[in-house]
Structure formats: C-alpha cells, structure tokens
Amino acid sequence: MRHFTNVHDLGNLQLALQEAFDIKADRYKYCELGKNKTLMMIFFNSSLRTRLSTQKAAMNLGMNVMVLDVNQGAWKLETERGVVMDGDKPEHLLEAIPVMSCYCDIIGVRSFARFENRRDDYEEKILNQFIQYSSRPVISMESATRHPLQSFADLITIEEYKKTDRPKVVMSWAPHPKSLPQAVPNSFAEWMNATDYEFVITHPKGYELDPAFVGNARVEYDQEKAFEGADFIYAKNWSAYNESDYGKVLSKDMSWTVDERKMKLTNNAYFMHCLPVRRNMIVTDDVIESENSLVIPEAANREISAQTVLKKILESL
Ligand code: CP
C-alpha cells in the first residue's frame, strides 16, 4: 500500500480485518518492522485520539515519531499557489512539504474542511498537495472529506461486537452547536457500503450527504423508524453539504438527540460515536454510559487501525 486516504487503499477488506485482529492479538509481533523509520504527523487541526493512537501504533512497530502542530510554533503556511505572499504567512506549503519529507519515511496529515467553498474541500486540496509533493507515503489522519482511520476502527469494532452476519447499522445525525465537517459520516458511509451490512442513514431534511458517499445506503428521514430493529446506532453531527448551505448549521433540533427511549426501539443496539462527543446534545448521559456504549472500545481500536495501516505501508517501502 502506498497511501491511505480511503477504504479502497486497503485492498481486500476481509484480509485487512484479519490483519487487524492478528495485530490486536499481539501488537508487538512486528516491533522490528519500523526500526530506523520515522513517522511525521502534521496537524492543521486539534486532536486527542488520532494523535495518541497513531503515535502508539507507530511505537508498537518500532518507529520514531515526530509531531508538528502547524498552528503552534511553526511558520504560518500559505496553501494557495499564485498568491503574493505579503500577508501573515511567511512559508508556502510547496516548500514546506518537500522539506518535511526530507526528515521522515511516512507522513500523516490532519487537515479538516475549511468551509470556504465546497469544491476546494471536496478536491482535498491540502491532502493531495502532500501526496503530490512529499515523495513519501501519506496517511490521512482526517481530511476534508474522509476520516479513514476512524472508519476502519469503527468497522473493527462492529466486527467484534456483531451478533449476526449482517447487522443493521444506522448512522444518525444528531444536534451540535457548531458547524462540523462531513468527513466522519462520509467516511463511515463509504466503509459501511464496502460491507454487506444493512446500512441506513437518518437525518433531517437538508442534511443530505454527497450521493457519492451515500451509495447504496437507505436514507430514512424518520429517525424513530430508522432505529427500529437496529443492531448498531452510530451517532454523528454534520453540517449541510448542499451547495447553497454548505457548512452551515441548519438545525439544532434536540428531538434528534439519541436517548434511552429511542434506543428501546432498536434490537438492543450498541451505541457508537467517534468522539469527542457533546453529551446531552448528541447523546444522553444514560446512553453513553450504558453497557451498550462502545465509544471506548472504538477509541481503543484506533491504535489497531493505525497499526494495520502503518504495517502495510512499511512492508511496501
Ligand atoms: N475521533 C477522533 O478523530 O478524535 P480526535 O479528533 O481527538 O483525534
């Protein structure tokens, strides 16, 4: 594997899952593989889980790790070619990327949607510049449109907890005070569509996702109907995708919060969320603290998804 930005980069998903479970059974089995290799993680945005789990995964493989917070201590970076650089950004990404790649073997990049315009975000301008100019394998640690390390961890978790071969998985929009990207729901949909699960997306009208990500999912505007018989509830907020409202908060309707009453409509479903989560907006305390909540096992599996991806890239260097 050269780069990791979406589900297709993994190749055969069943084999990748087997590899993940093999790593989970003995996460130090490949501790020599990354010897004298360096992972550089570049963060344009904040992180808790991605930073710690990816660093731990690299360390399990014997790698060295460097972390750069672009907004803390680095030169401010210009990202647009052709700009007269007379403002507050003294360095251009077009020099910074090849320079960073001199010091490492693999680059991880976190760069969220900027919501300036939909086309720039959906063209993945930052991530693709890293792929084009770094000469190193690039791992997405959440880009403008996808969060593949999260989705891989989500899939590992569903495989661990599912009680039937073909569980019903429901991704539900839930309210949030701020404008959030579509990367996590896009990516989750992409990965669910790569399985043979029954996959349903539920959200208020106006929150339709990019059809390229929705794929074969059933879209159900009635949240309670969507929850009926579900085996997994995956809650997430996202902002509007449609061109005229792109990046906007159209609703903070608290009737969409995942609560105990709605969970009772399900097939004793597990509750999932990628974290961080706004309690009593996205989900009530009772549900996230219940024995059916998988938010911590999901976060724990971030180490496993990252290690599987790093291992596959190291093996191809
Ligand atoms: N789920 C996730 O990516 O968490 P962080 O934003 O804390 O990395």
Coordinates of C-alpha atoms and ligand atoms in Angstrom, one line a residue:
M1 CA 0.0 0.0 0.0
R2 CA 1.4 3.4 -1.0
H3 CA -1.0 6.0 0.5
F4 CA -4.0 5.6 2.8
T5 CA -6.9 8.0 2.3
N6 CA -9.9 5.8 1.8
V7 CA -11.3 2.3 2.2
H8 CA -10.1 1.2 -1.3
D9 CA -6.5 1.7 -0.4
L10 CA -6.6 -1.2 1.9
G11 CA -7.3 -3.7 -0.9
N12 CA -9.2 -6.8 0.3
L13 CA -11.2 -5.6 3.3
Q14 CA -11.6 -9.0 4.8
L15 CA -7.9 -9.7 4.7
A16 CA -7.2 -6.2 6.2
L17 CA -9.6 -7.1 9.0
Q18 CA -7.9 -10.4 9.6
E19 CA -4.6 -8.5 9.7
A20 CA -6.1 -6.1 12.3
F21 CA -7.2 -8.9 14.5
D22 CA -3.8 -10.5 14.2
I23 CA -2.2 -7.3 15.4
K24 CA -4.7 -6.9 18.2
A25 CA -3.8 -10.4 19.4
D26 CA -0.1 -9.5 19.7
R27 CA 0.5 -5.8 19.0
Y28 CA 4.3 -6.1 19.5
K29 CA 4.8 -9.0 17.0
Y30 CA 6.1 -6.6 14.4
C31 CA 8.2 -4.4 16.7
E32 CA 11.2 -4.6 14.4
L33 CA 9.4 -3.7 11.2
G34 CA 9.7 0.1 11.7
K35 CA 13.2 0.2 13.1
N36 CA 15.0 3.3 11.9
K37 CA 11.9 4.5 10.1
T38 CA 10.2 7.8 11.1
L39 CA 6.6 8.8 11.0
M40 CA 5.9 12.5 10.9
M41 CA 2.4 13.6 11.9
I42 CA 1.3 17.1 10.7
F43 CA -1.7 18.6 12.4
F44 CA -3.5 21.5 10.9
N45 CA -6.4 20.9 13.4
S46 CA -6.7 19.7 17.0
S47 CA -6.7 16.0 18.0
L48 CA -6.7 13.8 21.1
R49 CA -7.4 10.2 19.8
T50 CA -5.7 10.4 16.4
R51 CA -2.5 11.9 17.7
L52 CA -2.1 9.4 20.6
S53 CA -3.3 6.3 18.9
T54 CA -1.3 6.8 15.7
Q55 CA 1.8 7.6 17.8
K56 CA 1.3 4.5 19.9
A57 CA 0.7 2.4 16.8
A58 CA 4.0 3.6 15.3
M59 CA 5.8 2.9 18.5
N60 CA 4.4 -0.6 18.6
L61 CA 6.1 -1.1 15.2
G62 CA 9.4 0.3 16.5
M63 CA 9.1 3.6 14.5
N64 CA 10.4 7.0 15.6
V65 CA 7.7 9.7 15.7
M66 CA 7.7 13.4 15.1
V67 CA 4.7 15.6 15.6
L68 CA 4.2 19.1 14.1
D69 CA 1.3 21.3 15.1
V70 CA 1.2 23.7 12.3
N71 CA -0.7 26.3 14.3
Q72 CA 1.6 26.2 17.3
G73 CA 5.2 27.2 16.8
A74 CA 5.5 26.5 13.0
W75 CA 5.5 29.2 10.4
K76 CA 2.0 30.0 9.2
L77 CA 1.6 28.3 5.8
E78 CA 0.2 29.7 2.6
T79 CA -1.6 26.9 0.7
E80 CA -2.7 28.7 -2.5
R81 CA -0.3 28.8 -5.5
G82 CA -0.1 32.2 -7.2
V83 CA -0.7 34.3 -4.0
V84 CA 1.5 37.4 -3.5
M85 CA 2.8 36.4 0.0
D86 CA 2.7 39.9 1.6
G87 CA 0.5 38.8 4.5
D88 CA 1.0 36.9 7.7
K89 CA 2.0 33.6 6.1
P90 CA 5.8 33.5 5.6
E91 CA 6.1 29.9 4.2
H92 CA 4.4 28.2 1.4
L93 CA 3.2 24.6 1.6
L94 CA 5.0 23.9 -1.7
E95 CA 8.4 24.3 0.0
A96 CA 7.3 23.0 3.4
I97 CA 6.0 19.7 2.2
P98 CA 9.3 18.6 0.5
V99 CA 11.3 19.9 3.4
M100 CA 9.2 17.9 5.9
S101 CA 9.5 14.8 3.7
C102 CA 13.3 15.0 4.0
Y103 CA 13.1 14.1 7.7
C104 CA 10.7 11.1 7.6
D105 CA 9.6 8.0 5.8
I106 CA 5.8 8.3 6.2
I107 CA 3.7 11.4 6.6
G108 CA 0.4 11.6 8.4
V109 CA -1.8 14.7 7.7
R110 CA -4.8 16.1 9.5
S111 CA -6.5 18.8 7.6
F112 CA -10.2 19.5 8.0
A113 CA -12.7 21.1 5.6
R114 CA -12.3 24.8 5.7
F115 CA -15.9 25.6 4.6
E116 CA -14.6 28.4 2.3
N117 CA -16.0 26.7 -0.7
R118 CA -17.3 23.1 -1.2
R119 CA -15.2 22.5 -4.4
D120 CA -11.9 23.2 -2.6
D121 CA -12.8 20.9 0.3
Y122 CA -14.1 18.1 -1.9
E123 CA -11.0 18.3 -4.1
E124 CA -8.9 17.7 -1.0
K125 CA -6.5 20.5 -1.9
I126 CA -4.3 20.1 1.2
L127 CA -4.1 16.3 1.4
N128 CA -3.5 16.0 -2.4
Q129 CA -0.6 18.5 -2.2
F130 CA 1.0 16.3 0.4
I131 CA 0.6 13.3 -1.9
Q132 CA 1.9 15.2 -4.9
Y133 CA 4.9 16.9 -3.4
S134 CA 6.1 14.8 -0.5
S135 CA 7.6 11.8 -2.3
R136 CA 6.6 9.9 0.8
P137 CA 3.6 7.6 1.6
V138 CA 0.8 9.8 3.1
I139 CA -1.8 8.7 5.6
S140 CA -4.9 10.7 6.1
M141 CA -5.5 11.4 9.8
E142 CA -8.8 13.1 8.8
S143 CA -9.1 15.1 5.6
A144 CA -11.7 17.5 4.4
T145 CA -14.0 14.7 3.2
R146 CA -12.9 11.5 5.0
H147 CA -11.6 10.0 8.3
P148 CA -10.5 6.5 7.2
L149 CA -8.5 5.6 10.3
Q150 CA -11.7 6.2 12.3
S151 CA -13.9 4.3 9.9
F152 CA -11.5 1.3 10.0
A153 CA -11.6 1.3 13.8
D154 CA -15.4 1.5 13.6
L155 CA -15.5 -1.4 11.3
I156 CA -13.2 -3.5 13.5
T157 CA -15.5 -2.7 16.5
I158 CA -18.6 -3.7 14.7
E159 CA -17.0 -7.0 13.6
E160 CA -16.0 -7.6 17.2
Y161 CA -19.5 -7.0 18.6
K162 CA -21.9 -8.0 15.9
K163 CA -24.3 -10.9 16.8
T164 CA -25.4 -11.6 13.3
D165 CA -23.5 -11.9 10.0
R166 CA -25.4 -9.0 8.5
P167 CA -26.2 -6.5 11.3
K168 CA -28.4 -3.5 10.7
V169 CA -26.2 -0.4 11.2
V170 CA -27.9 3.0 11.4
M171 CA -26.0 6.3 11.2
S172 CA -28.0 9.1 12.7
W173 CA -27.5 12.8 12.5
A174 CA -27.7 14.4 16.0
P175 CA -27.7 18.1 17.1
H176 CA -24.5 20.1 17.8
P177 CA -23.9 23.8 18.5
K178 CA -21.2 24.3 15.9
S179 CA -20.6 23.6 12.2
L180 CA -18.9 20.2 11.8
P181 CA -17.4 18.7 8.6
Q182 CA -18.9 15.8 6.8
A183 CA -15.7 13.8 6.9
V184 CA -16.7 11.3 9.6
P185 CA -20.2 10.5 8.2
N186 CA -18.9 10.4 4.6
S187 CA -16.2 8.0 5.5
F188 CA -18.4 5.8 7.7
A189 CA -20.8 5.5 4.9
E190 CA -18.0 4.6 2.4
W191 CA -16.8 1.9 4.7
M192 CA -20.3 0.5 5.5
N193 CA -21.0 0.4 1.8
A194 CA -17.9 -1.7 1.4
T195 CA -19.5 -4.4 3.6
D196 CA -22.7 -6.4 3.1
Y197 CA -24.3 -5.0 6.3
E198 CA -27.8 -3.4 6.1
F199 CA -26.9 0.3 6.3
V200 CA -29.4 3.1 6.9
I201 CA -28.7 6.8 7.2
T202 CA -31.2 9.0 9.1
H203 CA -31.1 12.8 9.2
P204 CA -33.4 15.8 9.0
K205 CA -34.2 17.2 5.5
G206 CA -31.5 19.5 4.3
Y207 CA -28.7 17.3 5.7
E208 CA -28.3 15.1 2.6
L209 CA -24.7 13.9 2.2
D210 CA -22.8 13.7 -1.1
P211 CA -24.5 10.9 -3.1
A212 CA -21.0 9.5 -3.9
F213 CA -20.7 8.6 -0.2
V214 CA -24.3 7.6 0.5
G215 CA -24.0 5.0 -2.2
N216 CA -26.4 2.1 -1.6
A217 CA -27.5 3.2 1.9
R218 CA -31.2 3.6 2.6
V219 CA -32.0 7.2 3.6
E220 CA -34.8 7.4 6.2
Y221 CA -36.0 10.9 7.4
D222 CA -37.9 9.4 10.3
Q223 CA -35.3 8.8 12.9
E224 CA -37.5 6.5 15.1
K225 CA -38.4 4.4 12.1
A226 CA -34.7 4.1 11.2
F227 CA -33.9 2.9 14.7
E228 CA -36.4 0.0 14.6
G229 CA -34.5 -3.3 14.7
A230 CA -31.1 -1.7 14.6
D231 CA -28.1 -3.6 15.9
F232 CA -25.8 -0.6 16.0
I233 CA -26.6 3.2 16.3
Y234 CA -23.7 5.4 15.0
A235 CA -24.5 9.0 16.0
K236 CA -22.8 11.9 14.4
N237 CA -23.4 15.6 13.7
W238 CA -22.5 17.1 10.3
S239 CA -23.2 20.4 8.7
A240 CA -25.1 20.9 5.4
Y241 CA -23.5 19.5 2.2
N242 CA -25.8 21.1 -0.4
E243 CA -24.1 23.9 -2.3
S244 CA -26.2 26.8 -1.1
D245 CA -26.0 25.9 2.6
Y246 CA -22.5 24.3 2.5
G247 CA -21.0 24.1 6.0
K248 CA -24.0 25.7 7.7
V249 CA -25.9 24.6 10.8
L250 CA -29.5 24.3 9.6
S251 CA -30.9 22.8 12.8
K252 CA -30.2 22.2 16.4
D253 CA -33.3 20.1 16.9
M254 CA -32.9 18.4 20.2
S255 CA -35.6 15.9 19.3
W256 CA -32.8 14.1 17.3
T257 CA -30.6 13.5 20.4
V258 CA -30.1 9.8 20.9
D259 CA -31.8 8.9 24.2
E260 CA -32.9 5.7 26.1
R261 CA -36.5 5.9 24.7
K262 CA -35.2 5.7 21.1
M263 CA -32.6 3.0 21.9
K264 CA -35.5 0.9 23.2
L265 CA -36.8 0.9 19.6
T266 CA -33.7 -1.0 18.5
N267 CA -32.6 -4.6 18.7
N268 CA -30.8 -3.8 21.9
A269 CA -28.4 -1.9 19.8
Y270 CA -24.9 -0.9 20.6
F271 CA -24.2 2.9 20.7
M272 CA -21.2 4.2 18.8
H273 CA -19.6 7.7 18.3
C274 CA -16.1 8.6 17.2
L275 CA -15.6 11.1 20.0
P276 CA -15.2 13.9 21.1
V277 CA -19.0 14.0 21.8
R278 CA -21.2 16.7 23.2
R279 CA -23.2 15.0 25.9
N280 CA -26.9 15.7 26.1
M281 CA -26.8 17.2 22.6
I282 CA -25.7 14.2 20.5
V283 CA -26.4 11.5 23.2
T284 CA -27.8 11.5 26.7
D285 CA -25.6 10.6 29.7
D286 CA -27.6 7.4 30.2
V287 CA -27.0 6.1 26.7
I288 CA -23.3 6.9 26.5
E289 CA -22.7 5.4 30.0
S290 CA -24.8 2.3 29.3
E291 CA -23.3 -1.2 28.9
N292 CA -24.3 -1.0 25.2
S293 CA -22.0 2.0 24.7
L294 CA -18.9 1.2 22.5
V295 CA -17.3 4.6 22.5
I296 CA -14.3 3.5 24.5
P297 CA -13.7 0.2 22.6
E298 CA -14.0 2.2 19.4
A299 CA -11.3 4.7 20.5
A300 CA -9.1 1.8 21.6
N301 CA -9.4 0.3 18.1
R302 CA -7.9 3.5 16.7
E303 CA -4.5 2.1 17.7
I304 CA -5.2 -1.2 15.8
S305 CA -6.5 0.5 12.7
A306 CA -3.4 2.9 12.6
Q307 CA -1.0 0.0 13.3
T308 CA -2.5 -2.1 10.5
V309 CA -2.2 0.8 8.0
L310 CA 1.4 1.6 9.1
K311 CA 2.4 -2.0 8.9
K312 CA 1.1 -2.4 5.4
I313 CA 2.9 0.8 4.3
L314 CA 6.2 -0.2 6.0
E315 CA 6.0 -3.6 4.2
S316 CA 5.8 -1.8 0.9
L317 CA 8.7 0.7 1.4
Ligands
CP1 N1 -12.2 10.6 16.7 C1 -11.1 11.4 16.5 O1 -10.5 11.5 15.4 O2 -10.7 12.0 17.6 P1 -9.6 13.2 17.7 O3 -10.3 14.4 16.9 O4 -9.5 13.6 19.1 O5 -8.4 12.8 17.0

